[in-house]
Each structure stands twice: as structure tokens, then as C-alpha cells.
């Protein structure tokens, strides 16, 4: 349990709950909703129990409860009301909060219990798009603001990857039914952020296409090998941090030189770095997509 984060600053609470720090202080002073401890230098710190309580209060607040009413609810009753609301219409918000707590505490059991509860009511695709994608978007902010460390991010993304692998394997045993395209998914050299690419692989296989998943940090010259075996190849890549802003045009030129001179292959790209590409000068065989959903709709 040494890795469990037990104390949080008010900025941590703001980032995790979405409630502004000054609002938390008002709730604390006016309604006595939280009871922070103080360090030897008089800085507020909050316990894990306080974080859990604030996340529950946030869910009630976002579902129309006035803070003055919440302050009158006995503390032991708040989780009961939260569960009632979740049962009706707010499972998504509750699940995201539960996954955050699982991440903060490196709590694998909480992750699995929350996930299995969702899976009893929703498909894997619904869970990924409605819960995991919003969660991952929030994690980016939490990481940037030092609320979580890289170890937290790696922990939760690894568990999500496990679920993608499981669901992909279930459909990979079925022979592809569509032969007009073959997809090859890869990340460029020095790129390791593969969660989005893994999910795209699942969606492609689900649609009956053959998908060749090559994974992280693939040199361009190694991609040429696939041209010996397949025609009408559609390469898909995710440029999250690599190639860099300064190197992305050179990368496109190198890709063209190695693969387009000998084939009719195409390149589809997503990710943060595509903002540095000039759409007007891109070759016709290269398409960029602003989201996973947009790419999937083009398959």
C-alpha cells in the first residue's frame, strides 16, 4: 500500500472533481462539507475519504441537487442516494469517478468491478466510447497538472489495453469477410502511445476486414515487407508525439519515397501531430482524421 496516494491538495480535488478550488472552499466554510487537515506550514490537505465524498457530492450537484440540500443529508446517506441516481441515469459519471479512484490507488479490483458492472448493461464499444474516451481525455489534463504521475497513467491504460485485447481476440478467430482492403496499423519510431491504435484494430476486425497490427515504433523501411504480400494496403498510424513538428514533413516524404513508388498503398493518420501538416500540400493518398470516430466512418 506504499504507492497509494492518501493526501491531496485542493488543486488535486479541483482537477479530479471538476469543481473549482474557490467553490470547494466555499462549500467547506459555509456548509462544512469537507474537513481538511493542515500541514505544519498551514497548507490544506485532504484525505482519500474526502476525495470520495467530494466526488459523490459532485455527482449529486451535477444532477440538480442544491448544495444547501446536500449539506443537510447525513454523510452515511450520500452514497445511498448516489447509487440510486446511478441506477437511473448517471452510470457514466459514476464509472468515470470509480475508475479515477482505481487509478489513484492502483486498485485493480475496483477497476474490474466497475468495468464488469458496466459490461452487464452495455457493449464493449459503448463502454470504450462513452466512458473510456472521456476518462482518457481527463487523464491528459490530470497528468499535465501533476495531479497524477506517469505510473498512474500507465496503470490505468494497461488495464484498458487488456480489455481491448480480450475483445479483439474474440473476433479475430472469425475469417475476414471483406477483401477490398487490407489494413496495417503501426506507430512511427519513438511513438509508444498505442491505446487508440489498439481500439482501431478492434473496430477494423469487427467490420470484417483483415488487420495486421504492427504496434509501436516501426521503421518505415520495415513496412515495405508487407507490399510483397498484399495489395490495396491501407496503413493507419497515430502521431501523438512523434514525428515532431519539425520532422513531420520529412517523415511524409520518406514514407512516400519508400512505399508509394512501388505500390498503390494509402496512409491514414490521426493524432495530435497532424495539426502540423499542411492539408493543401498533402498527397492524395494521405488522409488525416480528427478523431477515431471519423476514421471508423470512412472504413
CSV table of C-alpha atoms in Angstrom, one decimal:
chain,number,residue,atom,x,y,z
A,1,UNK,CA,0.0,0.0,0.0
A,2,UNK,CA,3.0,2.3,0.0
A,3,UNK,CA,2.1,3.5,-3.5
A,4,UNK,CA,-1.4,4.6,-2.6
A,5,UNK,CA,-1.9,8.3,-2.7
A,6,UNK,CA,-3.5,9.3,0.6
A,7,UNK,CA,-3.3,13.1,0.7
A,8,UNK,CA,-4.5,15.6,-1.9
A,9,UNK,CA,-4.1,19.3,-2.3
A,10,UNK,CA,-7.2,21.4,-3.1
A,11,UNK,CA,-5.9,21.7,-6.7
A,12,UNK,CA,-5.9,17.9,-6.9
A,13,UNK,CA,-9.5,17.9,-5.8
A,14,UNK,CA,-10.4,20.6,-8.4
A,15,UNK,CA,-8.8,18.6,-11.2
A,16,UNK,CA,-10.3,15.3,-10.2
A,17,UNK,CA,-13.9,16.6,-9.5
A,18,UNK,CA,-14.2,19.4,-11.9
A,19,UNK,CA,-15.3,21.8,-9.1
A,20,UNK,CA,-13.2,25.0,-8.9
A,21,UNK,CA,-11.0,25.3,-5.8
A,22,UNK,CA,-12.7,28.5,-4.6
A,23,UNK,CA,-16.1,26.8,-4.8
A,24,UNK,CA,-14.7,23.9,-2.8
A,25,UNK,CA,-13.5,26.3,-0.1
A,26,UNK,CA,-17.0,28.0,0.0
A,27,UNK,CA,-18.7,24.6,0.4
A,28,UNK,CA,-16.1,23.8,3.1
A,29,UNK,CA,-16.6,27.0,5.1
A,30,UNK,CA,-20.3,27.7,4.6
A,31,UNK,CA,-21.6,24.1,4.7
A,32,UNK,CA,-18.9,22.2,6.5
A,33,UNK,CA,-18.9,19.5,3.7
A,34,UNK,CA,-15.2,18.7,4.0
A,35,UNK,CA,-12.8,18.7,6.9
A,36,UNK,CA,-9.2,19.3,5.6
A,37,UNK,CA,-6.1,18.6,7.6
A,38,UNK,CA,-3.3,21.2,7.7
A,39,UNK,CA,0.4,20.6,7.3
A,40,UNK,CA,3.0,22.2,9.6
A,41,UNK,CA,3.1,25.1,7.1
A,42,UNK,CA,-0.7,25.5,7.3
A,43,UNK,CA,-1.5,24.1,3.9
A,44,UNK,CA,-4.8,22.3,3.5
A,45,UNK,CA,-4.6,18.6,2.6
A,46,UNK,CA,-7.5,16.3,2.0
A,47,UNK,CA,-7.8,12.6,2.7
A,48,UNK,CA,-8.9,9.9,0.3
A,49,UNK,CA,-12.2,9.7,2.2
A,50,UNK,CA,-12.7,13.5,1.5
A,51,UNK,CA,-12.0,12.9,-2.2
A,52,UNK,CA,-14.5,10.1,-2.4
A,53,UNK,CA,-17.1,12.3,-0.6
A,54,UNK,CA,-16.4,15.2,-2.9
A,55,UNK,CA,-16.9,13.0,-6.0
A,56,UNK,CA,-20.2,11.8,-4.6
A,57,UNK,CA,-21.3,15.4,-3.8
A,58,UNK,CA,-20.3,16.4,-7.4
A,59,UNK,CA,-22.5,13.7,-8.9
A,60,UNK,CA,-25.4,14.9,-6.8
A,61,UNK,CA,-24.7,18.6,-7.7
A,62,UNK,CA,-24.5,17.8,-11.4
A,63,UNK,CA,-27.8,16.0,-11.1
A,64,UNK,CA,-29.7,19.0,-9.8
A,65,UNK,CA,-29.2,18.8,-6.1
A,66,UNK,CA,-28.6,22.2,-4.5
A,67,UNK,CA,-25.5,22.3,-2.3
A,68,UNK,CA,-27.6,23.6,0.6
A,69,UNK,CA,-29.7,20.5,0.4
A,70,UNK,CA,-26.7,18.2,0.1
A,71,UNK,CA,-25.2,19.7,3.2
A,72,UNK,CA,-28.3,18.6,5.2
A,73,UNK,CA,-28.1,15.0,4.1
A,74,UNK,CA,-26.4,12.7,6.7
A,75,UNK,CA,-23.0,11.7,5.5
A,76,UNK,CA,-23.9,8.0,5.6
A,77,UNK,CA,-26.9,8.6,3.3
A,78,UNK,CA,-24.9,10.3,0.5
A,79,UNK,CA,-23.5,7.1,-1.0
A,80,UNK,CA,-27.1,5.6,-0.9
A,81,UNK,CA,-28.6,8.5,-2.9
A,82,UNK,CA,-25.6,8.3,-5.3
A,83,UNK,CA,-26.3,4.6,-6.0
A,84,UNK,CA,-30.0,5.4,-6.6
A,85,UNK,CA,-29.1,8.1,-9.2
A,86,UNK,CA,-26.5,5.9,-10.9
A,87,UNK,CA,-29.1,3.1,-11.2
A,88,UNK,CA,-31.4,5.6,-13.1
A,89,UNK,CA,-29.3,7.6,-15.4
A,90,UNK,CA,-25.8,8.6,-14.4
A,91,UNK,CA,-23.8,5.4,-14.5
A,92,UNK,CA,-21.3,7.0,-16.9
A,93,UNK,CA,-20.3,9.8,-14.4
A,94,UNK,CA,-20.1,7.3,-11.5
A,95,UNK,CA,-18.0,4.9,-13.5
A,96,UNK,CA,-15.5,7.6,-14.5
A,97,UNK,CA,-15.1,8.6,-10.9
A,98,UNK,CA,-14.7,5.0,-9.8
A,99,UNK,CA,-12.0,4.5,-12.5
A,100,UNK,CA,-10.2,7.6,-11.2
A,101,UNK,CA,-10.2,6.2,-7.7
A,102,UNK,CA,-8.9,2.9,-9.0
A,103,UNK,CA,-6.1,4.7,-10.8
A,104,UNK,CA,-5.2,6.9,-7.8
A,105,UNK,CA,-5.0,3.8,-5.6
A,106,UNK,CA,-3.6,1.4,-8.1
A,107,UNK,CA,-6.7,-0.6,-7.3
A,108,UNK,CA,-7.1,-3.4,-9.9
A,109,UNK,CA,-10.2,-4.9,-8.2
A,110,UNK,CA,-12.1,-1.6,-8.2
A,111,UNK,CA,-11.3,-1.3,-11.9
A,112,UNK,CA,-12.5,-4.8,-12.8
A,113,UNK,CA,-15.7,-4.5,-10.6
A,114,UNK,CA,-16.6,-1.2,-12.2
A,115,UNK,CA,-15.9,-2.5,-15.7
A,116,UNK,CA,-17.9,-5.7,-15.1
A,117,UNK,CA,-20.8,-3.7,-13.8
A,118,UNK,CA,-20.8,-1.6,-17.0
A,119,UNK,CA,-20.5,-4.6,-19.2
A,120,UNK,CA,-23.6,-6.2,-17.7
A,121,UNK,CA,-25.6,-3.3,-19.2
A,122,UNK,CA,-23.5,-2.1,-22.2
A,123,UNK,CA,-21.4,-3.4,-25.1
A,124,UNK,CA,-17.7,-3.0,-25.0
A,125,UNK,CA,-17.9,-0.4,-27.8
A,126,UNK,CA,-20.3,1.7,-25.7
A,127,UNK,CA,-18.0,1.5,-22.7
A,128,UNK,CA,-15.0,2.5,-24.7
A,129,UNK,CA,-16.6,5.4,-26.5
A,130,UNK,CA,-18.9,6.7,-23.6
A,131,UNK,CA,-16.6,6.0,-20.6
A,132,UNK,CA,-13.0,5.3,-21.5
A,133,UNK,CA,-12.5,8.0,-24.1
A,134,UNK,CA,-13.9,10.8,-21.7
A,135,UNK,CA,-11.8,9.3,-19.0
A,136,UNK,CA,-8.6,9.3,-21.1
A,137,UNK,CA,-9.3,12.9,-22.1
A,138,UNK,CA,-9.4,13.8,-18.4
A,139,UNK,CA,-6.2,11.9,-17.7
A,140,UNK,CA,-4.3,14.1,-20.1
A,141,UNK,CA,-5.3,17.2,-18.0
A,142,UNK,CA,-4.6,15.4,-14.7
A,143,UNK,CA,-1.1,14.4,-15.9
A,144,UNK,CA,-0.3,17.9,-17.2
A,145,UNK,CA,-1.4,19.4,-13.8
A,146,UNK,CA,0.7,16.9,-11.8
A,147,UNK,CA,-2.4,15.5,-10.2
A,148,UNK,CA,-1.3,12.1,-11.3
A,149,UNK,CA,2.1,10.7,-12.2
A,150,UNK,CA,3.1,8.6,-15.3
A,151,UNK,CA,2.8,5.5,-13.2
A,152,UNK,CA,-0.9,6.2,-12.6
A,153,UNK,CA,-1.5,6.8,-16.3
A,154,UNK,CA,0.4,3.6,-17.3
A,155,UNK,CA,-1.6,1.6,-14.7
A,156,UNK,CA,-5.0,2.5,-16.0
A,157,UNK,CA,-4.1,2.4,-19.7
A,158,UNK,CA,-2.6,-1.0,-19.3
A,159,UNK,CA,-5.9,-2.3,-17.8
A,160,UNK,CA,-7.9,-0.7,-20.6
A,161,UNK,CA,-5.5,-2.3,-23.1
A,162,UNK,CA,-6.2,-5.7,-21.5
A,163,UNK,CA,-9.9,-5.3,-22.3
A,164,UNK,CA,-9.2,-4.3,-25.9
A,165,UNK,CA,-7.0,-7.4,-26.3
A,166,UNK,CA,-9.7,-9.7,-24.9
A,167,UNK,CA,-12.5,-8.4,-27.1
A,168,UNK,CA,-10.3,-8.3,-30.2
A,169,UNK,CA,-9.2,-11.9,-29.7
A,170,UNK,CA,-12.9,-13.0,-29.6
A,171,UNK,CA,-13.5,-11.8,-33.1
A,172,UNK,CA,-10.1,-12.5,-34.6
A,173,UNK,CA,-10.8,-16.2,-34.9
A,174,UNK,CA,-13.5,-15.3,-37.5
A,175,UNK,CA,-12.2,-15.3,-41.1
A,176,UNK,CA,-12.3,-11.8,-42.7
A,177,UNK,CA,-15.3,-11.4,-45.0
A,178,UNK,CA,-14.2,-8.2,-46.8
A,179,UNK,CA,-11.4,-8.4,-49.3
A,180,UNK,CA,-11.3,-5.0,-50.9
A,181,UNK,CA,-8.9,-3.5,-48.4
A,182,UNK,CA,-6.2,-4.8,-46.0
A,183,UNK,CA,-5.3,-2.6,-43.1
A,184,UNK,CA,-1.8,-2.3,-41.5
A,185,UNK,CA,-1.6,-0.5,-38.2
A,186,UNK,CA,1.6,0.9,-36.9
A,187,UNK,CA,3.2,3.7,-34.8
A,188,UNK,CA,6.2,5.6,-36.1
A,189,UNK,CA,9.6,5.3,-34.5
A,190,UNK,CA,9.8,6.7,-30.9
A,191,UNK,CA,6.0,6.6,-30.6
A,192,UNK,CA,4.6,4.4,-27.9
A,193,UNK,CA,1.1,5.7,-27.3
A,194,UNK,CA,-0.9,2.8,-28.8
A,195,UNK,CA,-4.2,2.8,-27.0
A,196,UNK,CA,-6.1,4.5,-29.8
A,197,UNK,CA,-4.5,2.3,-32.4
A,198,UNK,CA,-5.4,-0.8,-30.5
A,199,UNK,CA,-9.0,0.2,-30.4
A,200,UNK,CA,-9.0,1.0,-34.1
A,201,UNK,CA,-7.6,-2.5,-34.7
A,202,UNK,CA,-10.6,-3.9,-32.8
A,203,UNK,CA,-13.1,-1.8,-34.9
A,204,UNK,CA,-11.5,-2.9,-38.2
A,205,UNK,CA,-11.6,-6.6,-37.3
A,206,UNK,CA,-15.2,-6.2,-36.1
A,207,UNK,CA,-16.1,-4.9,-39.6
A,208,UNK,CA,-14.8,-8.0,-41.3
A,209,UNK,CA,-11.5,-6.7,-42.6
A,210,UNK,CA,-8.1,-8.2,-42.3
A,211,UNK,CA,-5.9,-6.2,-40.0
A,212,UNK,CA,-2.2,-6.5,-39.5
A,213,UNK,CA,-1.2,-4.9,-36.2
A,214,UNK,CA,2.5,-4.0,-36.1
A,215,UNK,CA,2.5,-1.8,-32.9
A,216,UNK,CA,5.0,0.6,-31.5
A,217,UNK,CA,8.0,2.3,-33.1
A,218,UNK,CA,8.0,0.8,-36.6
A,219,UNK,CA,10.8,2.0,-39.0
A,220,UNK,CA,9.4,3.0,-42.4
A,221,UNK,CA,11.7,0.6,-44.3
A,222,UNK,CA,10.2,-2.3,-42.4
A,223,UNK,CA,6.8,-1.5,-43.7
A,224,UNK,CA,7.9,-2.3,-47.3
A,225,UNK,CA,7.9,-6.0,-46.5
A,226,UNK,CA,4.1,-6.0,-46.4
A,227,UNK,CA,3.9,-4.9,-50.1
A,228,UNK,CA,5.2,-8.3,-51.1
A,229,UNK,CA,2.1,-10.0,-49.7
A,230,UNK,CA,-0.9,-7.6,-50.0
A,231,UNK,CA,-2.4,-5.2,-52.5
A,232,UNK,CA,-4.5,-2.2,-51.7
A,233,UNK,CA,-2.9,-1.7,-48.3
A,234,UNK,CA,-4.2,1.0,-46.1
A,235,UNK,CA,-1.6,1.9,-43.5
A,236,UNK,CA,-3.0,3.6,-40.3
A,237,UNK,CA,-0.9,5.4,-37.8
A,238,UNK,CA,-1.3,7.6,-34.7
A,239,UNK,CA,1.0,10.6,-34.4
A,240,UNK,CA,0.7,11.6,-30.7
A,241,UNK,CA,4.2,12.9,-30.0
A,242,UNK,CA,6.2,11.6,-33.0
A,243,UNK,CA,7.2,12.6,-35.6
A,244,UNK,CA,7.9,16.0,-34.2
A,245,UNK,CA,6.5,19.3,-35.6
A,246,UNK,CA,9.9,19.9,-37.2
A,247,UNK,CA,10.2,16.4,-38.6
A,248,UNK,CA,6.7,15.5,-39.8
A,249,UNK,CA,7.0,16.8,-43.4
A,250,UNK,CA,10.3,14.8,-43.7
A,251,UNK,CA,8.5,11.7,-42.4
A,252,UNK,CA,5.8,12.0,-45.0
A,253,UNK,CA,8.4,12.5,-47.8
A,254,UNK,CA,10.3,9.4,-46.6
A,255,UNK,CA,7.1,7.3,-46.4
A,256,UNK,CA,6.3,8.4,-50.0
A,257,UNK,CA,9.7,7.5,-51.2
A,258,UNK,CA,9.7,4.0,-49.7
A,259,UNK,CA,6.1,2.9,-50.2
A,260,UNK,CA,4.4,4.9,-52.9
A,261,UNK,CA,7.0,4.4,-55.6
A,262,UNK,CA,6.2,0.7,-55.7
A,263,UNK,CA,2.5,0.4,-54.7
A,264,UNK,CA,-0.9,2.0,-54.5
A,265,UNK,CA,-0.9,2.0,-50.7
A,266,UNK,CA,-2.6,4.7,-48.7
A,267,UNK,CA,-1.8,6.3,-45.4
A,268,UNK,CA,-4.4,7.4,-42.9
A,269,UNK,CA,-3.2,9.4,-39.9
A,270,UNK,CA,-4.7,10.5,-36.5
A,271,UNK,CA,-3.2,12.2,-33.5
A,272,UNK,CA,-2.1,15.5,-32.1
A,273,UNK,CA,0.8,16.0,-34.5
A,274,UNK,CA,-1.3,16.1,-37.6
A,275,UNK,CA,-2.1,19.8,-36.8
A,276,UNK,CA,1.4,20.5,-38.2
A,277,UNK,CA,0.7,19.1,-41.6
A,278,UNK,CA,-0.5,21.4,-44.4
A,279,UNK,CA,-3.7,19.8,-45.8
A,280,UNK,CA,-3.3,21.7,-49.1
A,281,UNK,CA,0.1,20.1,-49.9
A,282,UNK,CA,-0.7,16.5,-48.7
A,283,UNK,CA,-0.6,13.9,-51.4
A,284,UNK,CA,-3.9,12.5,-52.4
A,285,UNK,CA,-3.2,9.1,-50.9
A,286,UNK,CA,-2.8,10.5,-47.4
A,287,UNK,CA,-5.8,11.4,-45.3
A,288,UNK,CA,-5.9,12.8,-41.8
A,289,UNK,CA,-8.7,12.3,-39.3
A,290,UNK,CA,-9.5,14.4,-36.2
A,291,UNK,CA,-11.0,11.5,-34.3
A,292,UNK,CA,-11.3,7.8,-34.1
A,293,UNK,CA,-15.0,8.1,-34.9
A,294,UNK,CA,-14.3,9.9,-38.2
A,295,UNK,CA,-11.8,7.3,-39.3
A,296,UNK,CA,-14.1,4.5,-38.4
A,297,UNK,CA,-16.9,6.1,-40.5
A,298,UNK,CA,-14.5,6.0,-43.5
A,299,UNK,CA,-13.7,2.3,-43.3
